[in-house]
mmCIF file of C-alpha atoms and ligand atoms in Angstrom:
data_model
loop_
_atom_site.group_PDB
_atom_site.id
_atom_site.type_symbol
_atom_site.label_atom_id
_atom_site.label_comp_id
_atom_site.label_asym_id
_atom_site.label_seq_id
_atom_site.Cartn_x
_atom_site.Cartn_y
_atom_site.Cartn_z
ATOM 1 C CA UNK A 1022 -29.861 96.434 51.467
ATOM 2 C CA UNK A 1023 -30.058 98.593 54.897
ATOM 3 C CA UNK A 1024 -33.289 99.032 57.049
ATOM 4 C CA UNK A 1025 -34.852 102.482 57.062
ATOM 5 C CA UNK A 1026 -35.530 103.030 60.482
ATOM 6 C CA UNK A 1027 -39.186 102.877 60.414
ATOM 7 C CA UNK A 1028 -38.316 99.350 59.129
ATOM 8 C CA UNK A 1029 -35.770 99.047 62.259
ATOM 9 C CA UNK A 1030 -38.075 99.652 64.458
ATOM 10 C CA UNK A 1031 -40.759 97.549 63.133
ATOM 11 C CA UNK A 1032 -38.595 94.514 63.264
ATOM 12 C CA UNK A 1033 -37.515 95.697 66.985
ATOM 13 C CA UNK A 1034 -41.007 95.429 68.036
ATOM 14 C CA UNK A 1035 -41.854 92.339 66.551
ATOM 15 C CA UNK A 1036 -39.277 90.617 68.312
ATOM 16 C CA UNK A 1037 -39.527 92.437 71.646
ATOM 17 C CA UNK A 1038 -42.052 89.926 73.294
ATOM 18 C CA UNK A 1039 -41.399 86.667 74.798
ATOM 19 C CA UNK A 1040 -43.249 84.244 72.852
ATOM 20 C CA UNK A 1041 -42.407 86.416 69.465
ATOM 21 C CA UNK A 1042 -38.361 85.666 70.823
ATOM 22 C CA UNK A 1043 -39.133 82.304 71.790
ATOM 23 C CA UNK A 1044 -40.188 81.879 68.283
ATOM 24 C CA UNK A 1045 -37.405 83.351 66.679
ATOM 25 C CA UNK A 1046 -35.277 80.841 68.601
ATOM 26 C CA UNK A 1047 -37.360 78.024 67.727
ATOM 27 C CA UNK A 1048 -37.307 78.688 63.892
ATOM 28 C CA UNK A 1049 -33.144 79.289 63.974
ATOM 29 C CA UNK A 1050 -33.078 75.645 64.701
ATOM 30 C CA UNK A 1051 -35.340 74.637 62.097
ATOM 31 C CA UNK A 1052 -38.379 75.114 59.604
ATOM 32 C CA UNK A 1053 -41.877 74.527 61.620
ATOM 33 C CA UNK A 1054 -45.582 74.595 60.946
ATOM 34 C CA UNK A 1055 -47.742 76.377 62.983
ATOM 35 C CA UNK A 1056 -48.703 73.159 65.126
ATOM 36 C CA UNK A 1057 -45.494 72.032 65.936
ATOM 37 C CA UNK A 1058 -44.440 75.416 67.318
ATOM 38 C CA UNK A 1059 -47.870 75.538 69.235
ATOM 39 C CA UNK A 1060 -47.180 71.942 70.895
ATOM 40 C CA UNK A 1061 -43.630 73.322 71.681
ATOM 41 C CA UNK A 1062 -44.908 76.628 72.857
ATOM 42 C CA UNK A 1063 -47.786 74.806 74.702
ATOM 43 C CA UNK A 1064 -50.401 77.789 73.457
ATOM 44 C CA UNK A 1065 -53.025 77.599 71.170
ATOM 45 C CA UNK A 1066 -52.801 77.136 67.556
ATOM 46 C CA UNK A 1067 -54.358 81.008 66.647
ATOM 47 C CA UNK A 1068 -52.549 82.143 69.395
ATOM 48 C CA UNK A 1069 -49.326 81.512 67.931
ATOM 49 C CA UNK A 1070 -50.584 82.114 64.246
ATOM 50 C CA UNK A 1071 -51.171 85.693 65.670
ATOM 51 C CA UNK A 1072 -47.284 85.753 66.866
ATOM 52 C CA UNK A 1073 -46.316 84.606 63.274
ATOM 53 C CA UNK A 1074 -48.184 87.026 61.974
ATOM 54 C CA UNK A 1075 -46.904 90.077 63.428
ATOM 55 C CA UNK A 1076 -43.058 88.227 63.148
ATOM 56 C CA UNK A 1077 -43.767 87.910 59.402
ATOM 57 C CA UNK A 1078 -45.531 91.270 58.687
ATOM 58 C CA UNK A 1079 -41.962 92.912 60.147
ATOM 59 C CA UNK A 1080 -40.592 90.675 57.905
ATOM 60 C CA UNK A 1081 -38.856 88.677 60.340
ATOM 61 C CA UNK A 1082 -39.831 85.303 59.232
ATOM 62 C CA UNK A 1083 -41.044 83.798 56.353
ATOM 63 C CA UNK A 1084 -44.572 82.242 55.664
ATOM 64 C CA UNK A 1085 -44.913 78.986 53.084
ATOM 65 C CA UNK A 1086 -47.764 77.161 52.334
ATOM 66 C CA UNK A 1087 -46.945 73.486 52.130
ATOM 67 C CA UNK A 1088 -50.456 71.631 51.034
ATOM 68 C CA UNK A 1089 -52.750 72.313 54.120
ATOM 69 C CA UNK A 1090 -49.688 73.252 56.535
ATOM 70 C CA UNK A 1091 -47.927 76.100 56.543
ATOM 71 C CA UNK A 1092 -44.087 76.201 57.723
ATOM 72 C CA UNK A 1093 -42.565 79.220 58.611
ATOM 73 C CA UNK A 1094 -38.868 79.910 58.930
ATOM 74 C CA UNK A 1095 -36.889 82.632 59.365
ATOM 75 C CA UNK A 1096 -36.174 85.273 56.569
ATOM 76 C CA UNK A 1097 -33.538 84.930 54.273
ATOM 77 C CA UNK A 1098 -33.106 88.748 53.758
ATOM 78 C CA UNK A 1099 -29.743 89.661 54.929
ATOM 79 C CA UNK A 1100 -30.691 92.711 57.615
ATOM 80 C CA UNK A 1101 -33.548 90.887 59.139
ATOM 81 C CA UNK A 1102 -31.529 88.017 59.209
ATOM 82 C CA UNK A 1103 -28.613 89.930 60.893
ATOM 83 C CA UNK A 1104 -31.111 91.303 63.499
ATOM 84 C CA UNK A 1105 -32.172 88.356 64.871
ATOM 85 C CA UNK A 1106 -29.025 86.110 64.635
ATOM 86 C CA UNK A 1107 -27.431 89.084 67.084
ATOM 87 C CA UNK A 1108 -30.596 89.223 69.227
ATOM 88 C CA UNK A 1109 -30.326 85.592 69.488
ATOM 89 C CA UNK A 1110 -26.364 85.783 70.036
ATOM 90 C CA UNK A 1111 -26.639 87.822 72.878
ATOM 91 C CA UNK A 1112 -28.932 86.074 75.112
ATOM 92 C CA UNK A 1113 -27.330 83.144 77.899
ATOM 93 C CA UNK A 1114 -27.177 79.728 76.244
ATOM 94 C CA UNK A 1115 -28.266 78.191 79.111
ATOM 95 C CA UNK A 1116 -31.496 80.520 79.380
ATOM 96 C CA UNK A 1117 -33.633 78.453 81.189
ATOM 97 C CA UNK A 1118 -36.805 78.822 79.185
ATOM 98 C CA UNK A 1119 -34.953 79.074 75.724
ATOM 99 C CA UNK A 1120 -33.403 75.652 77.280
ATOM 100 C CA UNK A 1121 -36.966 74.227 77.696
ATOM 101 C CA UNK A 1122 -38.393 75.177 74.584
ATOM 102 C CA UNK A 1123 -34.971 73.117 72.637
ATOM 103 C CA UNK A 1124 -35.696 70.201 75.357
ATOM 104 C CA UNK A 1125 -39.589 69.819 74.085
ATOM 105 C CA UNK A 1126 -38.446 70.798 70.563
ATOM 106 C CA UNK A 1127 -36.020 67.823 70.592
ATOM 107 C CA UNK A 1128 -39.198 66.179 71.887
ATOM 108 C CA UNK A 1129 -41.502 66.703 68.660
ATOM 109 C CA UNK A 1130 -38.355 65.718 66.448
ATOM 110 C CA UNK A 1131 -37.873 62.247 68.314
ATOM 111 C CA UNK A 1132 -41.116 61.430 68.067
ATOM 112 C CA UNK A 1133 -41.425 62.136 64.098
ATOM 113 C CA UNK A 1134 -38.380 60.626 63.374
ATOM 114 C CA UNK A 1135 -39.684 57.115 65.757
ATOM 115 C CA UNK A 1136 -42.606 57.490 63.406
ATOM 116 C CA UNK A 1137 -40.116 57.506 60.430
ATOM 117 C CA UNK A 1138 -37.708 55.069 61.300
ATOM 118 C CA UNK A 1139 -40.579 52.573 62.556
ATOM 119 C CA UNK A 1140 -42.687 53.388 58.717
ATOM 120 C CA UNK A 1141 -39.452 52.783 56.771
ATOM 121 C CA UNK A 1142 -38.869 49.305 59.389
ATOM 122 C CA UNK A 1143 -42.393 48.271 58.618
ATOM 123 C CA UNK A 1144 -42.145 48.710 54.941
ATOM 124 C CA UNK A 1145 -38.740 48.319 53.986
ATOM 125 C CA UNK A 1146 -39.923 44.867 52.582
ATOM 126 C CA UNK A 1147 -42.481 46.384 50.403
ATOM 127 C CA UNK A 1148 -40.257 49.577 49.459
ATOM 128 C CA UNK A 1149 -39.628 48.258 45.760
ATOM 129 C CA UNK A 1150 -43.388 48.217 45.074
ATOM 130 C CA UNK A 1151 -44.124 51.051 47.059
ATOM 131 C CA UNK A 1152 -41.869 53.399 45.093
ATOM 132 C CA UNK A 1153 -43.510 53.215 42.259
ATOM 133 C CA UNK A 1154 -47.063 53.629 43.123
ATOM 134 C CA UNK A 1155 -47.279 57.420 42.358
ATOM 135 C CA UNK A 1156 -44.748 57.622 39.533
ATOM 136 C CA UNK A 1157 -43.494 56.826 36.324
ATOM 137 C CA UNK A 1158 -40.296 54.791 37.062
ATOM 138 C CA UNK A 1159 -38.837 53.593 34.051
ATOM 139 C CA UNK A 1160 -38.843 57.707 33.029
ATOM 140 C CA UNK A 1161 -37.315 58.203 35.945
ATOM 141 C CA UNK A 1162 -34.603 55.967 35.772
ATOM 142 C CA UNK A 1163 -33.772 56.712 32.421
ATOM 143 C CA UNK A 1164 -33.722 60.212 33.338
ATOM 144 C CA UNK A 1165 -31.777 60.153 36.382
ATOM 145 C CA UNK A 1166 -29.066 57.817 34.383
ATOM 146 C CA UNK A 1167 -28.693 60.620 31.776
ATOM 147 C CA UNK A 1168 -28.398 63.264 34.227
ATOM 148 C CA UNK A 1169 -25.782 61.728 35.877
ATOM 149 C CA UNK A 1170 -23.347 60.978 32.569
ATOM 150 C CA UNK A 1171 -21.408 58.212 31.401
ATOM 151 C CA UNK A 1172 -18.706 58.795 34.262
ATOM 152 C CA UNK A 1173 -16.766 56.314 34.808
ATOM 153 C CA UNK A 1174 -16.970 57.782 38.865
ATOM 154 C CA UNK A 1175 -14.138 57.878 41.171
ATOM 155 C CA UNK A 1176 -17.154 57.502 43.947
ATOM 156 C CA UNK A 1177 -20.631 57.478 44.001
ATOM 157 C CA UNK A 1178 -22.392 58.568 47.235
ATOM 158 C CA UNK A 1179 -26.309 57.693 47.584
ATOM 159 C CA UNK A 1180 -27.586 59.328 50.653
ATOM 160 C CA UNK A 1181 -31.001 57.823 51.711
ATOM 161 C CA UNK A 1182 -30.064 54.718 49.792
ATOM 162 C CA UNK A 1183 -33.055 52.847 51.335
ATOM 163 C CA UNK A 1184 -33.407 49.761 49.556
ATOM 164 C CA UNK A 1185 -30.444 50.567 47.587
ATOM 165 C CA UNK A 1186 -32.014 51.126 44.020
ATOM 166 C CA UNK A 1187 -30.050 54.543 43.221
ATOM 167 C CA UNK A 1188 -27.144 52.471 43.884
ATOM 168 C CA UNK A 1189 -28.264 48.811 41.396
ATOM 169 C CA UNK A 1190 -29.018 51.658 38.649
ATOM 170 C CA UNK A 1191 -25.636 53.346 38.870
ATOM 171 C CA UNK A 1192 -23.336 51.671 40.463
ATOM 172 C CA UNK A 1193 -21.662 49.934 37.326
ATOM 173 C CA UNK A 1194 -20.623 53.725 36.523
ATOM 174 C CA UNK A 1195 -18.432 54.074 39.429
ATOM 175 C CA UNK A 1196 -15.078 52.240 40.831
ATOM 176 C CA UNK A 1197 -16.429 52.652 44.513
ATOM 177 C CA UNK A 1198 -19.961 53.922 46.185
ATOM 178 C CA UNK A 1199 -21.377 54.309 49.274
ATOM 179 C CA UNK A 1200 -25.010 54.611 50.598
ATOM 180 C CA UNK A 1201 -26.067 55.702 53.479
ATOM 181 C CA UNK A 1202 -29.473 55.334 55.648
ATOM 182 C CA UNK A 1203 -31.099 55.759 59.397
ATOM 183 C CA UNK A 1204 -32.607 52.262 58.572
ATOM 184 C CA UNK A 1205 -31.239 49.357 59.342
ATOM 185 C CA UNK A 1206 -34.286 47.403 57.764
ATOM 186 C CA UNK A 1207 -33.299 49.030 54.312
ATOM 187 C CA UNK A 1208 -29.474 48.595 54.730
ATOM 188 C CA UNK A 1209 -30.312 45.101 55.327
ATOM 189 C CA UNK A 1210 -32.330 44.720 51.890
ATOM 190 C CA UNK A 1211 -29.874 47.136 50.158
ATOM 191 C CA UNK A 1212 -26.793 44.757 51.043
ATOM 192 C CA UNK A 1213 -28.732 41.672 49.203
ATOM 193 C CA UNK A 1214 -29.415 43.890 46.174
ATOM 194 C CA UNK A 1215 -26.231 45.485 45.572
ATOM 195 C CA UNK A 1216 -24.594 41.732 45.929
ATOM 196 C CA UNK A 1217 -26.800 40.272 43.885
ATOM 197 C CA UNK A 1218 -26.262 43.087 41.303
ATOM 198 C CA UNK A 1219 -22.262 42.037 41.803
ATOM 199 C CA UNK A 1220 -21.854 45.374 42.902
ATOM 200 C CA UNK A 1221 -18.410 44.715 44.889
ATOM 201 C CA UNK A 1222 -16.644 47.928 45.649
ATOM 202 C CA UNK A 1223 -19.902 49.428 47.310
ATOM 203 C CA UNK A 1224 -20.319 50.102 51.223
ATOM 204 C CA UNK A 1225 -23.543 50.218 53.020
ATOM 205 C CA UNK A 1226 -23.328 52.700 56.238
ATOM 206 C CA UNK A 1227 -25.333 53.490 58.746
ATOM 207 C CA UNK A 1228 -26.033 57.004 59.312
ATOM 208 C CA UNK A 1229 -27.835 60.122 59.252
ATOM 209 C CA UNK A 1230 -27.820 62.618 56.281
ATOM 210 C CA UNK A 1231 -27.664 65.212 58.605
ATOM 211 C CA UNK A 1232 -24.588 64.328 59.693
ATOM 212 C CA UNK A 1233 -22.645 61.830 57.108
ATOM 213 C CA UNK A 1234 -19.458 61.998 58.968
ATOM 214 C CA UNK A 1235 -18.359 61.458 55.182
ATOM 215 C CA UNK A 1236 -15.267 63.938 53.931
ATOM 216 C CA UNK A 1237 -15.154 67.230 52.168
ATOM 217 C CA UNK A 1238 -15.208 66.413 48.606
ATOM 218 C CA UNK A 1239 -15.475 62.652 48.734
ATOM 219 C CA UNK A 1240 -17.559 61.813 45.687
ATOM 220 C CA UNK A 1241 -18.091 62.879 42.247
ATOM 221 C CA UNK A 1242 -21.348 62.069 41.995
ATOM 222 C CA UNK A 1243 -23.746 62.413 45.262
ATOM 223 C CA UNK A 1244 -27.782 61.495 44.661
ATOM 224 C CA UNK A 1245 -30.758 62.043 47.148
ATOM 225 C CA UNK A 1246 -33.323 60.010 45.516
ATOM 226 C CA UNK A 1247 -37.003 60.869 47.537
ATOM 227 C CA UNK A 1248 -35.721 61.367 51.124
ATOM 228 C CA UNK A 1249 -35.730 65.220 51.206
ATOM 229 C CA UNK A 1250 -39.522 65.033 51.628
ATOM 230 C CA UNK A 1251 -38.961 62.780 54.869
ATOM 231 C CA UNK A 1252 -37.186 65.605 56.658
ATOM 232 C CA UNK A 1253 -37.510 68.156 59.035
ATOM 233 C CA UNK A 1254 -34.640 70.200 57.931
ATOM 234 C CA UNK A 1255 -34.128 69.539 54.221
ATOM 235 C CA UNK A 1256 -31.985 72.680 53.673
ATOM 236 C CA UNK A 1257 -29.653 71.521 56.060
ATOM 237 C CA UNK A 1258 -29.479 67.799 54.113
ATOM 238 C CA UNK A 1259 -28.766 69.630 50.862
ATOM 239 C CA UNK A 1260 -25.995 71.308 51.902
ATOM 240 C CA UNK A 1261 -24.777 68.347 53.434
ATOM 241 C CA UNK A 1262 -25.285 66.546 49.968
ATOM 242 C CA UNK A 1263 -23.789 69.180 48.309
ATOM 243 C CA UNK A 1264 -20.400 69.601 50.908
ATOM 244 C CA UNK A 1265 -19.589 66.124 49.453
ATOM 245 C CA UNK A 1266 -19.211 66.716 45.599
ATOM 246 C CA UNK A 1267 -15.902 67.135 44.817
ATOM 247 C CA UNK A 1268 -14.386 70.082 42.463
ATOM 248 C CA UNK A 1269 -15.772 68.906 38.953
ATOM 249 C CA UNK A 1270 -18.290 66.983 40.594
ATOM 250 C CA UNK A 1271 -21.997 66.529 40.825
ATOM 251 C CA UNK A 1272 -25.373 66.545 42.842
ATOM 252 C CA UNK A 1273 -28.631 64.889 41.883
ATOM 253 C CA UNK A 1274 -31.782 65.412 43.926
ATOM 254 C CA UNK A 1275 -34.580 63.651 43.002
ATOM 255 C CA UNK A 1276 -37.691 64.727 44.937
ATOM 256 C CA UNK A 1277 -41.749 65.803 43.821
ATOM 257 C CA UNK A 1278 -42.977 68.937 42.571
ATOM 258 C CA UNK A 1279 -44.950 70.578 44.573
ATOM 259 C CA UNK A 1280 -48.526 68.652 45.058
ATOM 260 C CA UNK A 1281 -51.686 68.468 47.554
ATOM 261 C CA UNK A 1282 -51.678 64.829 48.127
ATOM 262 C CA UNK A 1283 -52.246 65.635 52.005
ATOM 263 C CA UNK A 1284 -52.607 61.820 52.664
ATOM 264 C CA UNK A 1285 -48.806 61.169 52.111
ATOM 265 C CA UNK A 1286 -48.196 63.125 55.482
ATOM 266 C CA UNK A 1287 -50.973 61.111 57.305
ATOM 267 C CA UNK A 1288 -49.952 57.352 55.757
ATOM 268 C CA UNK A 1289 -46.546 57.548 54.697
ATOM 269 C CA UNK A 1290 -44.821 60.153 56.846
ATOM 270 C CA UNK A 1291 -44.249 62.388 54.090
ATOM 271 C CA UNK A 1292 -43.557 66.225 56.030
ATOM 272 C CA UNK A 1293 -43.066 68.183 52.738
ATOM 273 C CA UNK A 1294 -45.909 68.075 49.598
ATOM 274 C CA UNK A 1295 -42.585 68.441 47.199
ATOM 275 C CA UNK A 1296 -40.077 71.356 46.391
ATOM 276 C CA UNK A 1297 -40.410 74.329 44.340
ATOM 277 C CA UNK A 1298 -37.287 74.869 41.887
ATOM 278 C CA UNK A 1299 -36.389 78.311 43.526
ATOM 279 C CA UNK A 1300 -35.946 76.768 47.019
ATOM 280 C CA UNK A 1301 -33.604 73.908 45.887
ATOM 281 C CA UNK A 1302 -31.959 76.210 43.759
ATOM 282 C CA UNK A 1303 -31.369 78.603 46.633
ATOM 283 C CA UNK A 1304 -30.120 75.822 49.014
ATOM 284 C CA UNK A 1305 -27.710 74.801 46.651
ATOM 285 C CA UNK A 1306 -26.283 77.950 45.544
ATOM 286 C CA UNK A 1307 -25.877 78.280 49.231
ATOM 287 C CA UNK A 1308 -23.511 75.671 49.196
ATOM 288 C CA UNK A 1309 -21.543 77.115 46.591
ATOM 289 C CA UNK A 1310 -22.916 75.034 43.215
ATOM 290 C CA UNK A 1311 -23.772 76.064 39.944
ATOM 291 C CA UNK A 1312 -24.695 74.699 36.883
ATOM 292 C CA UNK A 1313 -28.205 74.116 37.735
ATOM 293 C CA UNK A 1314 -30.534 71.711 35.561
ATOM 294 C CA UNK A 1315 -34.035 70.206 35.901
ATOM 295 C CA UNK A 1316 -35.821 67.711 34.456
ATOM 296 C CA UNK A 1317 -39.419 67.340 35.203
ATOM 297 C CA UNK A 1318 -41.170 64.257 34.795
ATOM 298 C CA UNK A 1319 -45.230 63.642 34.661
ATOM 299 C CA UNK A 1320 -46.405 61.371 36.608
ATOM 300 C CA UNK A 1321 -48.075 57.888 35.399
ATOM 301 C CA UNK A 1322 -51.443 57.915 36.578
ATOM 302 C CA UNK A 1323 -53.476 61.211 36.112
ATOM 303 C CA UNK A 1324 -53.586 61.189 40.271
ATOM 304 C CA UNK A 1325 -49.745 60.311 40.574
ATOM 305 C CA UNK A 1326 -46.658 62.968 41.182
ATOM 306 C CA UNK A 1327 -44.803 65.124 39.654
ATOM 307 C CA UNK A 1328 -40.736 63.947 39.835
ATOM 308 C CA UNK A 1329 -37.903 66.228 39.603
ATOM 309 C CA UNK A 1330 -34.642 66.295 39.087
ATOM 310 C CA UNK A 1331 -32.130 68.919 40.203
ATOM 311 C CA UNK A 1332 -28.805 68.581 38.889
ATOM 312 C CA UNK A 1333 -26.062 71.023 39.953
ATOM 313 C CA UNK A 1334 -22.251 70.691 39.899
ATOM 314 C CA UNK A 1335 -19.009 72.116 41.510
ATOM 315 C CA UNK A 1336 -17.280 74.244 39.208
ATOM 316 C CA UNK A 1337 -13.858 72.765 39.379
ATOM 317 C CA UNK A 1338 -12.225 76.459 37.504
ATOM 318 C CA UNK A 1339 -14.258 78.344 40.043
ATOM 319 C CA UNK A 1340 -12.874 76.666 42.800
ATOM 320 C CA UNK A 1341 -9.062 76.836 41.826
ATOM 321 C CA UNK A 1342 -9.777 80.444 41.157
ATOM 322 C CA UNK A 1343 -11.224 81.047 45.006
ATOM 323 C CA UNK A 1344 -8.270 78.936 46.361
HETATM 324 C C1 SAM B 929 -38.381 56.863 50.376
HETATM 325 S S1 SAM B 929 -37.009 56.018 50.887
HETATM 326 C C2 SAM B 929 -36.002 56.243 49.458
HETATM 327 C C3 SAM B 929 -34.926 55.237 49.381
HETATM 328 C C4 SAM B 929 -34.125 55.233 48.099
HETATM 329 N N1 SAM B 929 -33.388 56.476 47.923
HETATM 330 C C5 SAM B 929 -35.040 54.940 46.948
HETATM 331 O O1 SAM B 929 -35.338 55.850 46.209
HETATM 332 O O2 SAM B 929 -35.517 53.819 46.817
HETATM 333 C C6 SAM B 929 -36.297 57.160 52.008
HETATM 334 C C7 SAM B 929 -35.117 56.589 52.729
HETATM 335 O O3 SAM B 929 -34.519 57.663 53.465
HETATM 336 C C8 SAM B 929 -34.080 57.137 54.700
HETATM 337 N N2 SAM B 929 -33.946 58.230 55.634
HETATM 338 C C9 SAM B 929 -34.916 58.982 56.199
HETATM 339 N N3 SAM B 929 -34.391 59.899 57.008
HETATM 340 C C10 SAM B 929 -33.038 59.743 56.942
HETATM 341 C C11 SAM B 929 -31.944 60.403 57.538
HETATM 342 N N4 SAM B 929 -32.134 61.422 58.385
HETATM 343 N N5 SAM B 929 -30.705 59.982 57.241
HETATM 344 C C12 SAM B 929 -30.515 58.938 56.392
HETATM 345 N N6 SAM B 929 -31.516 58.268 55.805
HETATM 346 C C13 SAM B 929 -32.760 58.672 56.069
HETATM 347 C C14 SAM B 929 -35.140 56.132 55.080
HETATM 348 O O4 SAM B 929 -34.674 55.198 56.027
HETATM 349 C C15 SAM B 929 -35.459 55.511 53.737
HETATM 350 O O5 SAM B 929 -34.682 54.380 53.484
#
């Protein structure tokens, strides 16, 4: 849909000021609450609320509430969109104070993901206990093995494999898998499991979801079992996820529902309070799936979480077709 030009020029304003542009910049690299752009910004926390604001009142960015936080990314909406990707595409690379602001934005991420990687070192022993503290898991097992099928798989991918549960429950259902995780604490673990569950043709990498370094189309059935919440750009992990499943193939992301347990963020590094269904959905449409199914299951205890399940599959005909 085209801008009128009040709209134009509305959006044109917004962005003309340095700290509004700065922001814009910021938020094309990722999703950020208001305090992470204000430590990266180095201005005050109302200050920059003011600058998000007036971005998403031109409807340049995007405003969601996320328990207490509030993240804010850029807008979706194709013109505004289009707007700033070209303001953004025609300024120097090497702009010295864009340059800064990516330098102290790196910064923030290093020092969330050392508070990751040394929570997951620190409990990695625990993680079997710890997993189901705040939900049902027998219902969510037995959910997550119907929603995958029978198979038999070619290959099962399990990114965030952790202690390597996702890949004990279905790795008798595939010829080969693979799981993957930043930890080397939980690879560790996961390589005792999955030999003492006889799993033999399974591999235990390490690596980033972000970047799996894992091929096109390599696995018929790919699972993200409670990682997404972890991350500072989940949209980016599900496409990753998704740019695995083969034709025919499918993707299972198990995550919460939306909740307010603000301590998670606090004690367990949780970023996210849980997913809506529209944003998965829209991530993985994004990536070109369909098919979409979700299972919701209650939690165990009346304080305990919400767990979902979002299946969605590569339509194999749809492909050919395209091709
Ligand atoms: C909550 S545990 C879940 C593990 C497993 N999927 C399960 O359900 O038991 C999250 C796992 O994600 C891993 N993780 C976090 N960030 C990651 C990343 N960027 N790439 C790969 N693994 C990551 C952690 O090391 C941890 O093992």
């Amino acid at each position: 849909m085209a801008l009128t030009s009040d709209q134009a020029v509305g959006m044109l304003r917004a962005a003309a000021e340095p700290t509004r542009l700065r922001i814009l910049a910021l938020l094309a690299r990722e999703e950020l609450a208001v305090l992470e752009l204000s430590r990266v910004l180095g201005q005050s926390q109302p200050r920059v609320s003011r600058h998000l604001k007036l971005l998403a009142e031109a409807g340049l960015v995007e405003r969601f509430p996320d328990g207490a936080w509030v993240f804010y990314r850029l807008s979706g909406a194709a013109p505004a969109r289009a707007l700033t990707d070209q303001t953004l595409a025609l300024i120097n690379p090497d702009d010295a104070t864009l340059e800064l602001d990516a330098e102290r934005l790196a910064g923030v991420g290093e020092e969330r993901a050392g508070q990751a990687s040394a929570y997951f070192a620190d409990n990695a022993e625990r993680w079997d206990e710890m997993r189901v503290l705040h939900t049902a898991e027998a219902a969510v097992e037995a959910a997550i093995l119907e929603a995958a099928g029978e198979g038999p798989f070619q290959r099962l991918v399990d990114l965030g494999s952790g202690t390597g549960r996702m890949l004990t429950l279905l790795g008798s259902r595939a010829k080969a898998s693979i799981g993957l995780d930043l930890s080397r604490q939980m690879l560790n673990i996961a390589r005792a499991q999955v030999a003492a569950a006889g799993l033999r043709a399974c591999e235990l990498r390490h690596g980033d979801i972000l970047k799996t370094h894992l091929a096109d189309g390599c696995a018929d059935l790919v699972i993200v079992h409670q990682v997404l919440h972890y991350l500072a750009d989940p949209a980016a992990a599900a496409a990753e996820a998704a740019r695995l499943v083969t034709p025919g193939g499918r993707l299972l992301i198990v995550d919460f529902a939306p909740h307010d347990l603000e301590f998670l963020r606090a004690e367990h590094r949780h970023r996210r309070l849980g997913f809506s269904d529209s944003e998965i959905e829209r991530w993985l449409s994004l990536a070109g799936l369909t098919g979409f199914q979700i299972r919701a299951l209650p939690p165990a205890a009346s304080a305990g979480l919400t767990v979902k399940i979002w299946g969605a599959t590569r339509d194999a005909a749809r492909v050919r077709l395209i091709a």
